[in-house]
Amino acid sequence: MFIINTKHLSERNVSYISHAQFALGVCLRLCASSAMYLLHATFPFIQVPDALNLESMSIYLFDKNIEVED
């Protein structure tokens, strides 16, 4: 039996839609970065864009984590 647990959403005081938008936004950014690193691994002459490099991604994730904690 599948039961939807809304406790997480209640604790964060967010709607399902806003939670989904946040999670999907992070997911898409991580997927884009992963895809670029896969391309770079296969074709080393293709450079990873600055917006998707490891430093940029760690700053992005840190900022998103702060956003969630507020």
Short mmCIF file of N, CA and C in Angstrom, two decimals:
data_model
loop_
_atom_site.label_atom_id
_atom_site.label_comp_id
_atom_site.label_asym_id
_atom_site.label_seq_id
_atom_site.Cartn_x
_atom_site.Cartn_y
_atom_site.Cartn_z
N MET A 1 0.84 -1.18 0.00
CA MET A 1 0.00 0.00 0.00
C MET A 1 0.89 1.24 0.00
N PHE A 2 0.56 2.19 -0.84
CA PHE A 2 1.33 3.42 -0.98
C PHE A 2 0.64 4.53 -0.19
N ILE A 3 1.33 5.07 0.80
CA ILE A 3 0.78 6.15 1.62
C ILE A 3 1.67 7.39 1.45
N ILE A 4 1.05 8.50 1.15
CA ILE A 4 1.79 9.75 0.99
C ILE A 4 2.03 10.35 2.37
N ASN A 5 3.28 10.53 2.70
CA ASN A 5 3.66 11.12 3.98
C ASN A 5 3.91 12.61 3.77
N THR A 6 3.07 13.44 4.35
CA THR A 6 3.20 14.89 4.18
C THR A 6 3.94 15.55 5.34
N LYS A 7 4.48 14.75 6.25
CA LYS A 7 5.17 15.30 7.41
C LYS A 7 6.34 16.20 7.00
N HIS A 8 7.11 15.74 6.00
CA HIS A 8 8.26 16.52 5.54
C HIS A 8 7.83 17.89 5.03
N LEU A 9 6.74 17.93 4.26
CA LEU A 9 6.25 19.20 3.74
C LEU A 9 5.73 20.10 4.87
N SER A 10 5.05 19.50 5.83
CA SER A 10 4.53 20.27 6.97
C SER A 10 5.66 20.85 7.81
N GLU A 11 6.70 20.05 8.03
CA GLU A 11 7.85 20.53 8.82
C GLU A 11 8.53 21.71 8.13
N ARG A 12 8.57 21.69 6.81
CA ARG A 12 9.22 22.76 6.04
C ARG A 12 8.26 23.91 5.74
N ASN A 13 6.97 23.69 5.99
CA ASN A 13 5.94 24.69 5.71
C ASN A 13 5.95 25.11 4.24
N VAL A 14 5.98 24.11 3.36
CA VAL A 14 5.96 24.36 1.91
C VAL A 14 4.87 23.50 1.27
N SER A 15 4.43 23.95 0.12
CA SER A 15 3.44 23.18 -0.64
C SER A 15 4.16 22.10 -1.45
N TYR A 16 3.38 21.15 -1.92
CA TYR A 16 3.94 20.08 -2.75
C TYR A 16 4.57 20.67 -4.01
N ILE A 17 3.87 21.63 -4.62
CA ILE A 17 4.36 22.23 -5.88
C ILE A 17 5.67 22.97 -5.65
N SER A 18 5.76 23.80 -4.61
CA SER A 18 7.00 24.55 -4.39
C SER A 18 8.15 23.61 -4.02
N HIS A 19 7.84 22.55 -3.30
CA HIS A 19 8.87 21.57 -2.96
C HIS A 19 9.35 20.86 -4.23
N ALA A 20 8.42 20.49 -5.09
CA ALA A 20 8.77 19.82 -6.35
C ALA A 20 9.61 20.74 -7.24
N GLN A 21 9.23 22.01 -7.32
CA GLN A 21 9.99 22.97 -8.13
C GLN A 21 11.42 23.10 -7.61
N PHE A 22 11.57 23.20 -6.32
CA PHE A 22 12.90 23.32 -5.72
C PHE A 22 13.74 22.07 -6.02
N ALA A 23 13.17 20.90 -5.74
CA ALA A 23 13.91 19.65 -5.92
C ALA A 23 14.25 19.39 -7.39
N LEU A 24 13.30 19.68 -8.28
CA LEU A 24 13.57 19.48 -9.70
C LEU A 24 14.60 20.47 -10.23
N GLY A 25 14.60 21.69 -9.70
CA GLY A 25 15.61 22.67 -10.10
C GLY A 25 17.01 22.21 -9.75
N VAL A 26 17.17 21.70 -8.53
CA VAL A 26 18.47 21.19 -8.11
C VAL A 26 18.83 19.97 -8.95
N CYS A 27 17.87 19.10 -9.17
CA CYS A 27 18.10 17.89 -9.97
C CYS A 27 18.57 18.22 -11.38
N LEU A 28 17.91 19.16 -12.03
CA LEU A 28 18.27 19.52 -13.40
C LEU A 28 19.67 20.12 -13.47
N ARG A 29 19.99 20.95 -12.49
CA ARG A 29 21.34 21.55 -12.48
C ARG A 29 22.41 20.48 -12.28
N LEU A 30 22.16 19.54 -11.38
CA LEU A 30 23.11 18.45 -11.15
C LEU A 30 23.22 17.54 -12.39
N CYS A 31 22.10 17.29 -13.05
CA CYS A 31 22.12 16.48 -14.27
C CYS A 31 22.92 17.16 -15.38
N ALA A 32 22.73 18.47 -15.52
CA ALA A 32 23.48 19.21 -16.53
C ALA A 32 24.98 19.15 -16.24
N SER A 33 25.35 19.32 -15.00
CA SER A 33 26.75 19.25 -14.62
C SER A 33 27.31 17.85 -14.87
N SER A 34 26.55 16.83 -14.50
CA SER A 34 26.98 15.44 -14.72
C SER A 34 27.16 15.15 -16.20
N ALA A 35 26.22 15.62 -17.02
CA ALA A 35 26.31 15.40 -18.47
C ALA A 35 27.57 16.06 -19.04
N MET A 36 27.86 17.27 -18.56
CA MET A 36 29.07 17.96 -19.05
C MET A 36 30.34 17.21 -18.65
N TYR A 37 30.36 16.68 -17.44
CA TYR A 37 31.53 15.92 -17.00
C TYR A 37 31.66 14.60 -17.77
N LEU A 38 30.55 14.01 -18.13
CA LEU A 38 30.59 12.80 -18.96
C LEU A 38 31.16 13.13 -20.34
N LEU A 39 30.71 14.24 -20.91
CA LEU A 39 31.26 14.68 -22.20
C LEU A 39 32.75 14.97 -22.08
N HIS A 40 33.13 15.66 -21.02
CA HIS A 40 34.53 16.01 -20.81
C HIS A 40 35.39 14.76 -20.61
N ALA A 41 34.85 13.77 -19.92
CA ALA A 41 35.59 12.52 -19.72
C ALA A 41 35.82 11.80 -21.04
N THR A 42 34.82 11.84 -21.91
CA THR A 42 34.91 11.17 -23.20
C THR A 42 35.72 11.99 -24.20
N PHE A 43 35.51 13.27 -24.19
CA PHE A 43 36.19 14.20 -25.11
C PHE A 43 36.87 15.29 -24.29
N PRO A 44 38.11 15.06 -23.85
CA PRO A 44 38.77 16.00 -22.94
C PRO A 44 38.93 17.42 -23.49
N PHE A 45 38.82 17.58 -24.79
CA PHE A 45 38.95 18.93 -25.37
C PHE A 45 37.69 19.76 -25.17
N ILE A 46 36.57 19.13 -24.75
CA ILE A 46 35.34 19.87 -24.42
C ILE A 46 35.45 20.30 -22.96
N GLN A 47 35.46 21.59 -22.74
CA GLN A 47 35.61 22.12 -21.39
C GLN A 47 34.25 22.22 -20.69
N VAL A 48 34.28 22.00 -19.40
CA VAL A 48 33.07 22.15 -18.59
C VAL A 48 32.84 23.66 -18.37
N PRO A 49 31.65 24.15 -18.67
CA PRO A 49 31.38 25.59 -18.47
C PRO A 49 31.55 25.99 -17.00
N ASP A 50 31.95 27.23 -16.79
CA ASP A 50 32.17 27.72 -15.43
C ASP A 50 30.94 27.56 -14.55
N ALA A 51 29.76 27.71 -15.11
CA ALA A 51 28.52 27.60 -14.32
C ALA A 51 28.27 26.18 -13.84
N LEU A 52 28.94 25.20 -14.43
CA LEU A 52 28.70 23.80 -14.07
C LEU A 52 29.94 23.11 -13.50
N ASN A 53 31.02 23.86 -13.27
CA ASN A 53 32.23 23.23 -12.73
C ASN A 53 32.04 22.91 -11.24
N LEU A 54 32.99 22.20 -10.68
CA LEU A 54 32.83 21.73 -9.29
C LEU A 54 32.72 22.87 -8.29
N GLU A 55 33.53 23.90 -8.46
CA GLU A 55 33.48 25.03 -7.52
C GLU A 55 32.11 25.72 -7.58
N SER A 56 31.65 25.98 -8.79
CA SER A 56 30.36 26.64 -8.97
C SER A 56 29.22 25.79 -8.42
N MET A 57 29.28 24.49 -8.66
CA MET A 57 28.23 23.60 -8.17
C MET A 57 28.23 23.51 -6.65
N SER A 58 29.41 23.50 -6.04
CA SER A 58 29.44 23.43 -4.58
C SER A 58 28.88 24.71 -3.96
N ILE A 59 29.17 25.85 -4.55
CA ILE A 59 28.61 27.12 -4.07
C ILE A 59 27.09 27.12 -4.25
N TYR A 60 26.63 26.67 -5.41
CA TYR A 60 25.19 26.58 -5.69
C TYR A 60 24.49 25.70 -4.65
N LEU A 61 25.04 24.52 -4.39
CA LEU A 61 24.43 23.60 -3.43
C LEU A 61 24.47 24.16 -2.01
N PHE A 62 25.57 24.81 -1.66
CA PHE A 62 25.67 25.44 -0.34
C PHE A 62 24.58 26.50 -0.19
N ASP A 63 24.43 27.35 -1.20
CA ASP A 63 23.42 28.40 -1.16
C ASP A 63 22.00 27.83 -1.10
N LYS A 64 21.74 26.77 -1.85
CA LYS A 64 20.43 26.13 -1.82
C LYS A 64 20.16 25.52 -0.45
N ASN A 65 21.19 24.97 0.19
CA ASN A 65 21.03 24.40 1.52
C ASN A 65 20.70 25.49 2.54
N ILE A 66 21.37 26.63 2.42
CA ILE A 66 21.07 27.77 3.31
C ILE A 66 19.62 28.22 3.08
N GLU A 67 19.21 28.28 1.82
CA GLU A 67 17.84 28.68 1.47
C GLU A 67 16.81 27.76 2.12
N VAL A 68 17.09 26.48 2.15
CA VAL A 68 16.17 25.51 2.73
C VAL A 68 16.14 25.64 4.25
N GLU A 69 17.26 25.93 4.86
CA GLU A 69 17.33 26.01 6.32
C GLU A 69 16.67 27.25 6.88
N ASP A 70 16.53 28.30 6.06
CA ASP A 70 15.90 29.55 6.54
C ASP A 70 14.43 29.40 6.73
#
